CSV table of C-alpha atoms and ligand atoms in Angstrom, one decimal:
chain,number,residue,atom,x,y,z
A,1,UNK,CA,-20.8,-12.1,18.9
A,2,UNK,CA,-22.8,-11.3,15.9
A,3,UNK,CA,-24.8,-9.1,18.3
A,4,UNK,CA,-22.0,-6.8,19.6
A,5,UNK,CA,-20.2,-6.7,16.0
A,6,UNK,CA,-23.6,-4.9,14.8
A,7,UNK,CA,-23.9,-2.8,18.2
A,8,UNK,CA,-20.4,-1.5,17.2
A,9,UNK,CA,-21.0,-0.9,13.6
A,10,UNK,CA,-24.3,1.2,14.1
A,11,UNK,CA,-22.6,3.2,16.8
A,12,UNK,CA,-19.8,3.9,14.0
A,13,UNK,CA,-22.6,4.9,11.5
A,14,UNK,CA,-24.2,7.0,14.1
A,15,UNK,CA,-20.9,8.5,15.7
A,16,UNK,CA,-19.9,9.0,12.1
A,17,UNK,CA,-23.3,11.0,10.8
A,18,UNK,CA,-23.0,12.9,14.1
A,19,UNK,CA,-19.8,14.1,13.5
A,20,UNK,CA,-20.6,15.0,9.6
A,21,UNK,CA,-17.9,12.3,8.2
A,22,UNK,CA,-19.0,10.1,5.7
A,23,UNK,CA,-21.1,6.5,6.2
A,24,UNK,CA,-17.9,3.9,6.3
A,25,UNK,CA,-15.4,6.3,7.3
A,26,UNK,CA,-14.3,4.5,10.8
A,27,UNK,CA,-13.2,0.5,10.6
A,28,UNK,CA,-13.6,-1.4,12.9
A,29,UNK,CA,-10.6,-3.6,14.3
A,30,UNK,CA,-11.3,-6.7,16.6
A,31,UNK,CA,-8.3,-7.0,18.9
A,32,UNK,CA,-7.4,-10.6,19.6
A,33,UNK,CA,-5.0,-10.8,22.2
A,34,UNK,CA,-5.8,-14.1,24.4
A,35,UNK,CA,-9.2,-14.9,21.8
A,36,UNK,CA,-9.2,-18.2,20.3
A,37,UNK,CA,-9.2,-18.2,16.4
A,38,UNK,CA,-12.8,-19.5,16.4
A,39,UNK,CA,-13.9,-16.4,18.2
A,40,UNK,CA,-11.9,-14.0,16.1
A,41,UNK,CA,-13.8,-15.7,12.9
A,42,UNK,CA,-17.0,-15.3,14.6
A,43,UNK,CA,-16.5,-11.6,15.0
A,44,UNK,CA,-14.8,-11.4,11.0
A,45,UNK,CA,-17.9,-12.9,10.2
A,46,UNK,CA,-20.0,-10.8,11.7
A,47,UNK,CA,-18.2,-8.1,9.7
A,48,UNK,CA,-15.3,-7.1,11.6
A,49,UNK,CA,-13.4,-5.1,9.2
A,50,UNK,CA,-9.7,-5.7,10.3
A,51,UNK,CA,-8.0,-8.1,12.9
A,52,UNK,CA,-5.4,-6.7,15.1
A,53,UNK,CA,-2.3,-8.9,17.1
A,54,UNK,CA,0.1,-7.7,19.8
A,55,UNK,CA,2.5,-10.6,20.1
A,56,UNK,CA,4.5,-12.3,16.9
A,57,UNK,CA,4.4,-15.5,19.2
A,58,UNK,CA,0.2,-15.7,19.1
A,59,UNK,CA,0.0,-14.1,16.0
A,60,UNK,CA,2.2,-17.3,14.4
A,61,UNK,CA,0.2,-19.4,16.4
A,62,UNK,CA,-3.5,-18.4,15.2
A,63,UNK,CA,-3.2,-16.7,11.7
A,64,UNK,CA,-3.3,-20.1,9.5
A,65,UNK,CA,-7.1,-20.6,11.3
A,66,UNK,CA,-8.2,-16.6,10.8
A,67,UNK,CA,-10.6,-16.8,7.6
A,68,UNK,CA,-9.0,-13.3,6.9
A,69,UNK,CA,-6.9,-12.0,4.1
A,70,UNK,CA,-3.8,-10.6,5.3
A,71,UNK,CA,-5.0,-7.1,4.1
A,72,UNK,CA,-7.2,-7.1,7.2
A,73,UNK,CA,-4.2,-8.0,9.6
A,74,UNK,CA,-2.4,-5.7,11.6
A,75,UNK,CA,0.3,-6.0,14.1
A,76,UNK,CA,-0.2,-3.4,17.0
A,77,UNK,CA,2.2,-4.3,19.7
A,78,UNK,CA,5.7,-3.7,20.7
A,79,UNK,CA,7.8,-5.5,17.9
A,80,UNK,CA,11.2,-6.1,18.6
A,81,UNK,CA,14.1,-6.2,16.0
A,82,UNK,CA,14.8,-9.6,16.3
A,83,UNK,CA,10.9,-11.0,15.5
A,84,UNK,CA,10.4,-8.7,12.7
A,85,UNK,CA,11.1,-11.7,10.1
A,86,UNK,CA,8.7,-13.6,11.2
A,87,UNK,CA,5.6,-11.4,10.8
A,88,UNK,CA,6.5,-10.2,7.3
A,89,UNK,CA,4.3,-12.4,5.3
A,90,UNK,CA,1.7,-12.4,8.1
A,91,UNK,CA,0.4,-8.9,8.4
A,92,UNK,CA,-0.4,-5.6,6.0
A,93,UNK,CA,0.4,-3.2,8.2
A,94,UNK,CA,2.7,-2.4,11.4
A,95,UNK,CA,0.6,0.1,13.5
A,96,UNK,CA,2.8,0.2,16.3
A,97,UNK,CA,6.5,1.8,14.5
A,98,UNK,CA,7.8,3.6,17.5
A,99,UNK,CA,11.5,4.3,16.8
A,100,UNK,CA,13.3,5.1,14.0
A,101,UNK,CA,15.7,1.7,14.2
A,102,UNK,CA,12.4,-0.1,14.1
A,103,UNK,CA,11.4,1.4,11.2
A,104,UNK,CA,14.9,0.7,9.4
A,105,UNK,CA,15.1,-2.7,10.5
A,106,UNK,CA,11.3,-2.9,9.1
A,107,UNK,CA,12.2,-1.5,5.7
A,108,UNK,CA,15.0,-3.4,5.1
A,109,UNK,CA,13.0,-6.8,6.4
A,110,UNK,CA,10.4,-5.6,4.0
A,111,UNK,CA,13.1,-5.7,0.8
A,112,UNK,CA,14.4,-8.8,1.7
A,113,UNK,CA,11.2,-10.7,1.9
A,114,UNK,CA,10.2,-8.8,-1.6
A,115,UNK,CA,7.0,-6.7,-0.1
A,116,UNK,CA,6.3,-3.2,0.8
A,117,UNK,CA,4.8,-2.6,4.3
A,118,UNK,CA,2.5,-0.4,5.3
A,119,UNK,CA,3.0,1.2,8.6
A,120,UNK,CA,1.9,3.9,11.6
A,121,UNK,CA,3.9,5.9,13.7
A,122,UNK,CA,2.8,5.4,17.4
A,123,UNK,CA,2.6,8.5,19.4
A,124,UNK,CA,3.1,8.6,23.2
A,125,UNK,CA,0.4,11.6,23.2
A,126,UNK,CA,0.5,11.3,27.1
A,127,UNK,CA,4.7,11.5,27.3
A,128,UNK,CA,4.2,7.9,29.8
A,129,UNK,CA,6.9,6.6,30.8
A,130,UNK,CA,5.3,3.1,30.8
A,131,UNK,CA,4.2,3.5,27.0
A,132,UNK,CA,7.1,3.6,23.8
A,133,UNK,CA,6.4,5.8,20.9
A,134,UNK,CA,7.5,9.2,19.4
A,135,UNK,CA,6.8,12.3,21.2
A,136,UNK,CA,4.1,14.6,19.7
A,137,UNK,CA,7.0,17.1,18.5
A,138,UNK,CA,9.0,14.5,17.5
A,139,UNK,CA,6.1,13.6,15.2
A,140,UNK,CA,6.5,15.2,12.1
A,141,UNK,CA,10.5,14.7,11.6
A,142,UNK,CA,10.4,11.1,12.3
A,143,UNK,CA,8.0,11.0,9.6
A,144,UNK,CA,9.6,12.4,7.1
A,145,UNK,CA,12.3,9.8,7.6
A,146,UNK,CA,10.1,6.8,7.5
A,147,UNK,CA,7.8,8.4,4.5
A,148,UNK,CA,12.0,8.0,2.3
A,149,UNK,CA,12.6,4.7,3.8
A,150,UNK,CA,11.3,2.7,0.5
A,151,UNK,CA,10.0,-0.5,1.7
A,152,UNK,CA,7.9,1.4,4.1
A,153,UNK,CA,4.6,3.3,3.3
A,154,UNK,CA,4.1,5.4,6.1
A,155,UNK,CA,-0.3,5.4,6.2
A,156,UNK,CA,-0.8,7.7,9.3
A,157,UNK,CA,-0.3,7.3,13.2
A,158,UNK,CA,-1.4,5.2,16.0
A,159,UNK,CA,-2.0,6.1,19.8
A,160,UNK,CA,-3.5,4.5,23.0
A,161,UNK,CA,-3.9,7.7,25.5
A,162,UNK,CA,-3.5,8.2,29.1
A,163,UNK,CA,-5.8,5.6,31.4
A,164,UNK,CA,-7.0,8.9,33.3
A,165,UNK,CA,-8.5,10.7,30.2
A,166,UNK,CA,-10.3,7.7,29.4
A,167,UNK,CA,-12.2,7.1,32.0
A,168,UNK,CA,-12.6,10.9,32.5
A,169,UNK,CA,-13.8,11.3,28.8
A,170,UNK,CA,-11.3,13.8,28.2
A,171,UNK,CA,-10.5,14.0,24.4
A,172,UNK,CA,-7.6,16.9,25.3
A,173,UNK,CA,-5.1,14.2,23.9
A,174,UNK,CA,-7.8,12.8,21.1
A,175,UNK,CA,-7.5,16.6,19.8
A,176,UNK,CA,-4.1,16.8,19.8
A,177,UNK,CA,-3.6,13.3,17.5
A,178,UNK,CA,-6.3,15.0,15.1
A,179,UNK,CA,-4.2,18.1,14.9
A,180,UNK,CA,-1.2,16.0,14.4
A,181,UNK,CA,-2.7,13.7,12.1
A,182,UNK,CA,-3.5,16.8,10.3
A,183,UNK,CA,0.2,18.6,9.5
A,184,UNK,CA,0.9,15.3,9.1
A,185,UNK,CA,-1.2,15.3,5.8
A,186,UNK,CA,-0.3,18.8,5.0
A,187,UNK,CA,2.9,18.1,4.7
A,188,UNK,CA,2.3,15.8,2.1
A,189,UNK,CA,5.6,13.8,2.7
A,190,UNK,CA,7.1,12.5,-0.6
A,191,UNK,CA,6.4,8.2,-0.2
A,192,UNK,CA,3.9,8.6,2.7
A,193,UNK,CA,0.0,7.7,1.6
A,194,UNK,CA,-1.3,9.4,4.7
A,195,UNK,CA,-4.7,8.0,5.4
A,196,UNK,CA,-5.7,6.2,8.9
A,197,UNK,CA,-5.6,7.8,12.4
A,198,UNK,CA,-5.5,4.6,14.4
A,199,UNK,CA,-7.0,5.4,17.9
A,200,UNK,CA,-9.7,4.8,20.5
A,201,UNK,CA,-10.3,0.7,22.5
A,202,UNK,CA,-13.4,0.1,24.2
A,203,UNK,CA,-13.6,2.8,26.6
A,204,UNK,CA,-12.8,5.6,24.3
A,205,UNK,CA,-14.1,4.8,21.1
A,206,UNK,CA,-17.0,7.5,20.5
A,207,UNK,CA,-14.9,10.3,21.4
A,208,UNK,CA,-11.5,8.8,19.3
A,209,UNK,CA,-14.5,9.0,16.6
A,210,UNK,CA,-15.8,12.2,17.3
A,211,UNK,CA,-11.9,13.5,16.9
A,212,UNK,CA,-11.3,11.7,13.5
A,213,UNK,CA,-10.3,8.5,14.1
A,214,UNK,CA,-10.4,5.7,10.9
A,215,UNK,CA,-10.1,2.8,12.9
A,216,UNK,CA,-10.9,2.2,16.3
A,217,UNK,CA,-9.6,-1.2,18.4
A,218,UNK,CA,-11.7,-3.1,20.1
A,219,UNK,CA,-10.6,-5.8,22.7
A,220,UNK,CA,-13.1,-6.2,25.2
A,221,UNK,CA,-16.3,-4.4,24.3
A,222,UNK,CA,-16.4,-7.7,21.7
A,223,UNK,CA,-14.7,-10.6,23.7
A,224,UNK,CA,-15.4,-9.9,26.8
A,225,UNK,CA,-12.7,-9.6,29.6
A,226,UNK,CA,-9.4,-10.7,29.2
A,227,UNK,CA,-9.3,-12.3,32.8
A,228,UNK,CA,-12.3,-14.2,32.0
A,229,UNK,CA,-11.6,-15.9,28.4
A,230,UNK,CA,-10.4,-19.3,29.5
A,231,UNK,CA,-14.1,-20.4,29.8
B,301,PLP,C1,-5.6,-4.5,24.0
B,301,PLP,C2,-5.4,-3.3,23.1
B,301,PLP,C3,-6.6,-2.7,22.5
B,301,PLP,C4,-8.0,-3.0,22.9
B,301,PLP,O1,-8.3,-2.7,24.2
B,301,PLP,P1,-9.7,-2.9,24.9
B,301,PLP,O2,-9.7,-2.0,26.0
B,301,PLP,O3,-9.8,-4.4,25.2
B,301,PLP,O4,-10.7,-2.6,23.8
B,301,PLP,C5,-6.3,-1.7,21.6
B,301,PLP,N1,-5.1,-1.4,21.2
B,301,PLP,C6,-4.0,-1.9,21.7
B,301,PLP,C7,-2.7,-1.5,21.3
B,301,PLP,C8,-4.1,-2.9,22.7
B,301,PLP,O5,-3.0,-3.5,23.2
């Protein structure tokens, strides 16, 4: 474990000098669907900057074991309405806001247990039918919604792109979250603090990097395959 951690972290550095950004500027998220808690504080230890969970069932199940702070937890699933409660003390920031009515139901969820929640906007950069999120043009306006809603702070946007283009290395939808990403700072949105471009998993991380990306997710290229993890 400690051995991958540090194969990912000096890819950063190098992705990260390549690309003329500065030494730090990419985090590295272990994603820990299916991973038992001792493997996810193996990788933390190692130096795995943030922890990210898909389901609010696992997430309740494992976070009392993760030797994290729950700065370094994210929740980067499909949340619905009625589990929202649940994760409010548990996690910093909601990576994966992908309608408006979630993000009202998050803000006032956010007032009622007395904290302010960070959150991304997810982008279906692909238009997939199969994946939820905002439309690239729908981008900007939903933002400016969610950057007044005052228990949120919106902190940037969050994708996963089309299978295809990853395993063809084609960053035509990378570029297009970097140009978003971009307006969406220029627009300097009254309540927004807009600072992470969530994007890039195991087979697309160098060029997520190459296009900006602050944190990349990492599932498999540090556990191993999902199909195999029972062992
Ligand atoms: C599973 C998952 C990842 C990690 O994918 P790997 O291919 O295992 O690196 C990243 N982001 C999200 C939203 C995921 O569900």
């Amino acid at each position: 474990m400690e051995e991958r951690v540090r194969f990912y972290e000096n890819r950063l550095r190098e992705l990260e000098a390549a690309a003329g950004r500065p030494e730090g500027s990419v985090r590295l998220m272990a994603v820990t669907k299916t991973v038992p808690p001792e493997k996810v504080n193996a990788a933390l230890r190692a130096g795995a900057a943030l922890v990210g969970e898909n389901r609010v069932q696992e997430l309740m199940a494992k976070k009392n074991q993760y030797n994290c702070a729950k700065s370094q937890i994210h929740f980067i699933g499909h949340l619905q309405t009625n589990k929202i409660r649940d994760i409010m003390n548990s996690v910093s920031c909601v990576q994966s806001v992908d309608s408006l009515r979630l993000a009202r139901a998050l803000s006032a969820a956010a007032e009622k247990a007395g904290v302010r929640m960070d959150c991304l906007l997810e982008v279906n950069i692909g238009m997939e039918e199969s994946k939820s999120g905002f439309s690239p043009e729908g981008v900007l306006g939903a933002a400016r919604e969610i950057a007044a809603m005052p228990f949120l702070t919106l902190r940037g946007l969050m994708t996963v792109q089309p299978a295809a283009a990853s395993a063809g290395h084609d960053d035509r939808y990378f570029r297009r979250m970097q140009a978003l990403y971009l307006s969406l700072k220029e627009a300097s949105l009254p309540g927004a603090q807009v600072d992470t471009l969530s994007m890039g998993m195991t087979g697309d991380f160098e060029e997520a990097v190459r296009c900006g990306a602050t944190i990349v997710r990492i599932g498999r290229g540090l556990f191993g395959s999902r199909e195999r993890q029972d062992g």
